[in-house]
Short mmCIF file of C-alpha atoms in Angstrom, two decimals:
data_model
loop_
_atom_site.label_atom_id
_atom_site.label_comp_id
_atom_site.label_asym_id
_atom_site.label_seq_id
_atom_site.Cartn_x
_atom_site.Cartn_y
_atom_site.Cartn_z
CA MET A 715 -13.51 -4.90 -31.85
CA SER A 716 -11.36 -6.51 -29.35
CA ALA A 717 -12.64 -8.64 -26.47
CA ALA A 718 -11.13 -6.22 -23.95
CA ALA A 719 -13.04 -3.36 -25.58
CA THR A 720 -16.22 -5.35 -25.48
CA LEU A 721 -15.72 -6.22 -21.70
CA VAL A 722 -15.09 -2.53 -20.96
CA GLU A 723 -18.34 -1.46 -22.69
CA SER A 724 -20.34 -4.20 -20.76
CA LEU A 725 -19.00 -2.79 -17.51
CA GLU A 726 -19.94 0.92 -18.40
CA PRO A 727 -22.89 1.04 -15.91
CA VAL A 728 -20.51 0.64 -12.94
CA ARG A 729 -17.43 2.29 -14.46
CA ALA A 730 -19.40 5.50 -15.25
CA ASP A 731 -19.71 6.53 -11.61
CA PRO A 732 -17.46 4.41 -9.21
CA ALA A 733 -18.33 6.67 -6.31
CA ARG A 734 -21.90 5.36 -6.60
CA ALA A 735 -21.25 1.82 -7.61
CA ALA A 736 -20.95 -1.60 -5.79
CA ILE A 737 -18.67 -4.47 -6.79
CA LEU A 738 -19.49 -7.82 -5.15
CA LEU A 739 -17.85 -11.12 -5.74
CA ASP A 740 -18.02 -14.72 -4.74
CA ILE A 741 -14.69 -16.19 -3.58
CA ASP A 742 -14.43 -20.01 -4.31
CA GLY A 743 -14.39 -20.58 -8.04
CA THR A 744 -14.41 -16.78 -8.67
CA LEU A 745 -11.50 -15.09 -7.04
CA ALA A 746 -9.89 -18.26 -5.98
CA PRO A 747 -9.51 -21.47 -8.19
CA ILE A 748 -11.51 -24.51 -7.06
CA VAL A 749 -9.12 -27.07 -5.32
CA ARG A 750 -9.45 -30.64 -4.23
CA HIS A 751 -9.57 -29.62 -0.51
CA ALA A 752 -11.54 -26.42 0.33
CA ASP A 753 -9.10 -25.52 3.12
CA ASP A 754 -6.25 -25.27 0.52
CA ALA A 755 -8.04 -22.57 -1.57
CA SER A 756 -6.48 -19.13 -1.87
CA VAL A 757 -6.69 -16.01 -3.83
CA PRO A 758 -3.66 -15.63 -6.19
CA GLU A 759 -1.58 -12.52 -5.36
CA PRO A 760 -2.07 -11.02 -8.97
CA THR A 761 -5.84 -11.22 -8.53
CA ARG A 762 -5.63 -9.68 -5.04
CA THR A 763 -3.60 -6.85 -6.34
CA GLN A 764 -6.34 -6.08 -8.83
CA LEU A 765 -8.94 -6.33 -6.07
CA ILE A 766 -7.02 -3.79 -4.02
CA ALA A 767 -7.10 -1.32 -6.99
CA VAL A 768 -10.93 -1.86 -7.28
CA ALA A 769 -11.49 -1.36 -3.62
CA LYS A 770 -9.75 2.04 -3.78
CA ARG A 771 -11.99 3.09 -6.69
CA TYR A 772 -15.50 2.05 -5.91
CA ALA A 773 -17.88 2.95 -3.21
CA VAL A 774 -18.73 -0.57 -2.03
CA VAL A 775 -16.64 -3.62 -2.50
CA GLY A 776 -17.43 -6.86 -0.88
CA CYS A 777 -17.06 -10.65 -1.00
CA ILE A 778 -20.15 -12.78 -0.58
CA SER A 779 -19.21 -16.32 0.47
CA GLY A 780 -20.60 -19.59 1.62
CA ARG A 781 -17.63 -19.73 4.05
CA ARG A 782 -17.65 -17.90 7.45
CA SER A 783 -17.08 -14.19 7.01
CA ALA A 784 -13.79 -14.26 9.11
CA THR A 785 -12.52 -17.17 6.96
CA ALA A 786 -13.39 -15.35 3.76
CA ARG A 787 -11.40 -12.23 4.97
CA GLN A 788 -8.53 -14.42 5.92
CA MET A 789 -8.54 -16.07 2.36
CA VAL A 790 -8.64 -12.69 0.59
CA SER A 791 -6.28 -10.89 2.96
CA LEU A 792 -7.90 -7.51 2.53
CA GLY A 793 -9.44 -5.72 5.50
CA THR A 794 -10.75 -2.65 3.73
CA ILE A 795 -13.69 -4.41 2.05
CA ALA A 796 -16.86 -5.98 3.43
CA TYR A 797 -17.48 -9.73 3.91
CA VAL A 798 -20.89 -11.45 3.94
CA GLY A 799 -20.33 -14.93 5.03
CA ASN A 800 -22.49 -18.12 5.46
CA HIS A 801 -24.68 -17.28 2.50
CA GLY A 802 -25.85 -14.04 4.04
CA ALA A 803 -26.11 -15.06 7.63
CA GLU A 804 -22.99 -13.03 8.68
CA LEU A 805 -21.70 -9.57 7.93
CA LEU A 806 -18.18 -8.30 8.62
CA PRO A 807 -17.99 -4.61 7.77
CA PRO A 808 -14.81 -3.05 6.31
CA GLY A 809 -12.21 -2.84 9.09
CA GLY A 810 -14.73 -4.49 11.51
CA THR A 811 -13.58 -6.83 14.26
CA GLU A 812 -17.00 -8.33 15.17
CA VAL A 813 -19.18 -10.40 13.06
CA GLN A 814 -22.84 -9.35 12.82
CA ILE A 815 -25.02 -12.43 12.88
CA ASP A 816 -28.64 -12.35 11.93
CA PRO A 817 -30.47 -13.22 15.17
CA GLU A 818 -33.22 -15.19 13.47
CA ILE A 819 -30.59 -17.57 12.20
CA ALA A 820 -28.41 -17.55 15.19
CA ALA A 821 -31.39 -18.95 17.19
CA TYR A 822 -31.02 -22.35 15.57
CA ASP A 823 -27.16 -22.71 16.32
CA ARG A 824 -27.72 -25.41 18.99
CA THR A 825 -30.29 -27.40 16.95
CA VAL A 826 -28.15 -27.60 13.84
CA ARG A 827 -24.98 -28.37 15.88
CA GLU A 828 -26.61 -31.34 17.66
CA PHE A 829 -28.13 -32.76 14.47
CA ALA A 830 -24.71 -32.50 12.68
CA ASP A 831 -22.78 -34.04 15.61
CA ALA A 832 -25.20 -37.12 15.73
CA ALA A 833 -25.10 -37.43 11.85
CA TYR A 834 -21.36 -37.60 11.62
CA THR A 835 -21.10 -41.30 12.15
CA PRO A 836 -17.92 -43.53 12.01
CA GLU A 837 -19.19 -44.70 8.65
CA LEU A 838 -18.99 -41.08 7.26
CA GLN A 839 -15.44 -40.74 8.69
CA ARG A 840 -14.50 -44.06 6.95
CA LEU A 841 -15.81 -42.70 3.74
CA ARG A 842 -13.68 -39.45 4.43
CA VAL A 843 -16.66 -37.23 4.24
CA ARG A 844 -15.38 -33.96 5.69
CA THR A 845 -17.34 -31.61 8.05
CA GLU A 846 -17.19 -27.84 8.06
CA ASP A 847 -18.49 -25.77 11.07
CA LYS A 848 -20.18 -22.59 9.87
CA GLN A 849 -21.88 -21.85 13.25
CA SER A 850 -25.52 -21.86 12.20
CA ILE A 851 -24.69 -24.06 9.16
CA LYS A 852 -22.95 -27.39 9.04
CA ALA A 853 -21.50 -28.70 5.86
CA PHE A 854 -20.68 -32.16 4.68
CA HIS A 855 -18.04 -32.37 1.78
CA TRP A 856 -17.28 -35.33 -0.34
CA ARG A 857 -15.04 -33.78 -2.89
CA GLY A 858 -11.81 -35.79 -2.93
CA ALA A 859 -13.18 -38.82 -1.00
CA PRO A 860 -11.59 -42.13 -2.13
CA ASP A 861 -14.98 -43.29 -3.31
CA GLU A 862 -16.92 -40.16 -4.05
CA ALA A 863 -20.11 -42.10 -5.27
CA ALA A 864 -20.33 -43.97 -1.87
CA ALA A 865 -19.65 -40.79 0.07
CA GLU A 866 -22.32 -38.82 -1.84
CA HIS A 867 -24.79 -41.65 -1.24
CA ALA A 868 -24.11 -41.35 2.53
CA VAL A 869 -24.44 -37.60 2.47
CA ARG A 870 -27.73 -37.80 0.74
CA GLU A 871 -29.06 -39.94 3.51
CA ILE A 872 -28.01 -37.05 5.92
CA ALA A 873 -29.99 -34.74 3.74
CA ASP A 874 -33.20 -36.93 4.06
CA ASP A 875 -32.67 -37.05 7.91
CA ALA A 876 -32.25 -33.23 8.19
CA GLN A 877 -35.41 -32.62 6.32
CA ALA A 878 -37.26 -35.16 8.41
CA ALA A 879 -36.05 -33.31 11.52
CA GLY A 880 -37.35 -29.99 10.26
CA LEU A 881 -34.16 -28.52 9.08
CA ALA A 882 -33.35 -27.05 5.65
CA ILE A 883 -30.79 -28.36 3.20
CA HIS A 884 -28.79 -26.79 0.45
CA TRP A 885 -26.62 -28.48 -2.17
CA GLY A 886 -23.33 -27.06 -3.59
CA ARG A 887 -20.48 -28.42 -5.48
CA LYS A 888 -19.97 -31.85 -3.85
CA VAL A 889 -21.20 -30.46 -0.57
CA LEU A 890 -24.43 -30.53 1.57
CA GLU A 891 -25.24 -27.82 3.92
CA VAL A 892 -27.67 -28.49 6.82
CA ARG A 893 -29.25 -25.18 7.79
CA PRO A 894 -31.97 -23.51 9.91
CA PRO A 895 -35.44 -23.56 8.50
CA VAL A 896 -35.33 -19.86 7.59
CA GLU A 897 -34.35 -18.04 4.45
CA ILE A 898 -30.55 -18.03 4.05
CA ASN A 899 -29.06 -17.04 0.81
CA LYS A 900 -26.57 -14.73 -0.97
CA GLY A 901 -29.39 -12.38 -2.21
CA ARG A 902 -30.42 -11.74 1.50
CA GLY A 903 -26.73 -11.01 2.11
CA VAL A 904 -26.47 -8.61 -0.87
CA ARG A 905 -29.51 -6.70 0.34
CA ARG A 906 -28.27 -6.46 3.85
CA LEU A 907 -24.85 -5.12 2.63
CA LEU A 908 -26.38 -2.50 0.31
CA ASP A 909 -29.30 -1.53 2.50
CA GLY A 910 -29.59 2.25 2.87
CA ARG A 911 -26.97 3.10 0.34
CA ASP A 912 -27.44 5.60 -2.48
CA LEU A 913 -25.91 3.68 -5.43
CA ALA A 914 -26.35 4.09 -9.16
CA ALA A 915 -25.17 0.63 -10.11
CA GLY A 916 -24.03 -2.74 -8.74
CA MET A 917 -22.23 -5.86 -10.09
CA TYR A 918 -22.03 -9.37 -8.75
CA VAL A 919 -19.73 -11.97 -9.90
CA GLY A 920 -20.11 -15.70 -9.21
CA ASP A 921 -19.73 -19.27 -10.42
CA ASP A 922 -22.30 -21.54 -8.65
CA MET A 923 -26.02 -22.12 -8.01
CA THR A 924 -25.78 -20.16 -4.81
CA ASP A 925 -24.79 -17.09 -6.77
CA LEU A 926 -28.12 -17.09 -8.59
CA ASP A 927 -29.74 -15.90 -5.42
CA ALA A 928 -27.32 -12.87 -5.39
CA PHE A 929 -28.23 -12.17 -8.96
CA ALA A 930 -31.98 -12.17 -8.00
CA GLY A 931 -31.12 -9.92 -4.92
CA LEU A 932 -29.37 -7.42 -7.00
CA ARG A 933 -31.87 -7.31 -9.82
CA GLY A 934 -34.69 -7.02 -7.21
CA LEU A 935 -33.09 -3.79 -5.89
CA VAL A 936 -33.28 -2.42 -9.44
CA GLU A 937 -36.95 -3.46 -9.74
CA GLU A 938 -37.85 -1.78 -6.37
CA GLY A 939 -36.10 1.45 -7.69
CA ARG A 940 -33.32 1.28 -4.91
CA LEU A 941 -30.53 0.64 -7.40
CA GLY A 942 -30.13 2.22 -10.91
CA ALA A 943 -28.63 -0.79 -12.77
CA ALA A 944 -27.28 -4.31 -12.16
CA ILE A 945 -24.71 -6.39 -13.88
CA CYS A 946 -24.71 -10.11 -13.06
CA VAL A 947 -21.52 -11.92 -14.23
CA GLY A 948 -21.24 -15.66 -14.53
CA VAL A 949 -17.89 -17.40 -14.17
CA ARG A 950 -17.49 -20.43 -16.49
CA SER A 951 -15.74 -23.79 -15.61
CA ASP A 952 -16.25 -27.45 -16.26
CA GLU A 953 -18.84 -27.46 -13.46
CA THR A 954 -20.74 -24.40 -14.41
CA PRO A 955 -24.54 -24.91 -13.82
CA PRO A 956 -26.53 -24.23 -17.08
CA GLU A 957 -28.80 -21.96 -15.16
CA LEU A 958 -25.91 -19.56 -14.27
CA GLU A 959 -25.00 -19.14 -17.87
CA GLU A 960 -28.65 -18.53 -18.80
CA ARG A 961 -29.22 -15.82 -16.22
CA ALA A 962 -25.95 -14.06 -16.49
CA ASP A 963 -25.64 -10.70 -18.34
CA LEU A 964 -21.90 -11.44 -19.04
CA LEU A 965 -19.64 -14.46 -18.81
CA VAL A 966 -15.96 -14.70 -18.08
CA ASP A 967 -13.73 -17.81 -18.11
CA GLY A 968 -12.66 -18.88 -14.70
CA PRO A 969 -10.69 -17.06 -12.09
CA LEU A 970 -8.33 -15.76 -14.80
CA GLY A 971 -11.37 -14.14 -16.48
CA VAL A 972 -12.30 -12.57 -13.19
CA ARG A 973 -8.83 -11.15 -12.91
CA GLY A 974 -9.21 -9.49 -16.26
CA LEU A 975 -12.55 -8.16 -15.19
CA LEU A 976 -11.09 -6.60 -12.11
CA MET A 977 -8.41 -5.03 -14.28
CA ALA A 978 -11.05 -3.56 -16.57
CA LEU A 979 -12.89 -2.20 -13.46
CA ALA A 980 -9.76 -0.59 -12.09
CA SER A 981 -8.67 1.07 -15.31
#
């Protein structure tokens, strides 16, 4: 049996009834290759073409990203699908112009901003730690710093200070996020996006630790009887967390593998 045939069979729960299926995908490391500087990331046009075909076929198609939802939509350049940004804190519906922010999370905007402004010292600037404004979340990136070890050490000190100040922290690929002390994860975003929909199956595709929450959110809907079946797809790379491979129902190799997955879904 060919690998393509095996892939198609694995996707049968969602391919069987596209009108009652959801296809949800991470962006960085999934649709878009990981790059040295996050601002340079983009979705290759051949992948975008396949995503457009999938969007025309399935009931719900959305991108669940750690980036802000408007930034995610700009990266993907497809306005007909949904975007859940900031790990579930934001929702931008298909064709929408206004981002819907969870009010419980938004209440901490000023607190997180003031902490991040104070934490971004001249020393962090010298080490070339980069900051990212995600409204209720502030990120500190050290990927690509001249001395990544020193930059990481400085960022870990920020994490200690954030926790001492009563804020939450979250680690990603060479990035620290300082967050409000409330639940913020991609599983919450998946649930928010799919709430109230009559769906037979859903699929989530991701490559990082944050995507495990999306796996759990999708599977939780199945356990609660609100979704018929869930397929959790892990995207392999040199930095793939072992936990992702262990908890995935299916594995594909990098963004090229995701493109093949989209082709199988669209056929």
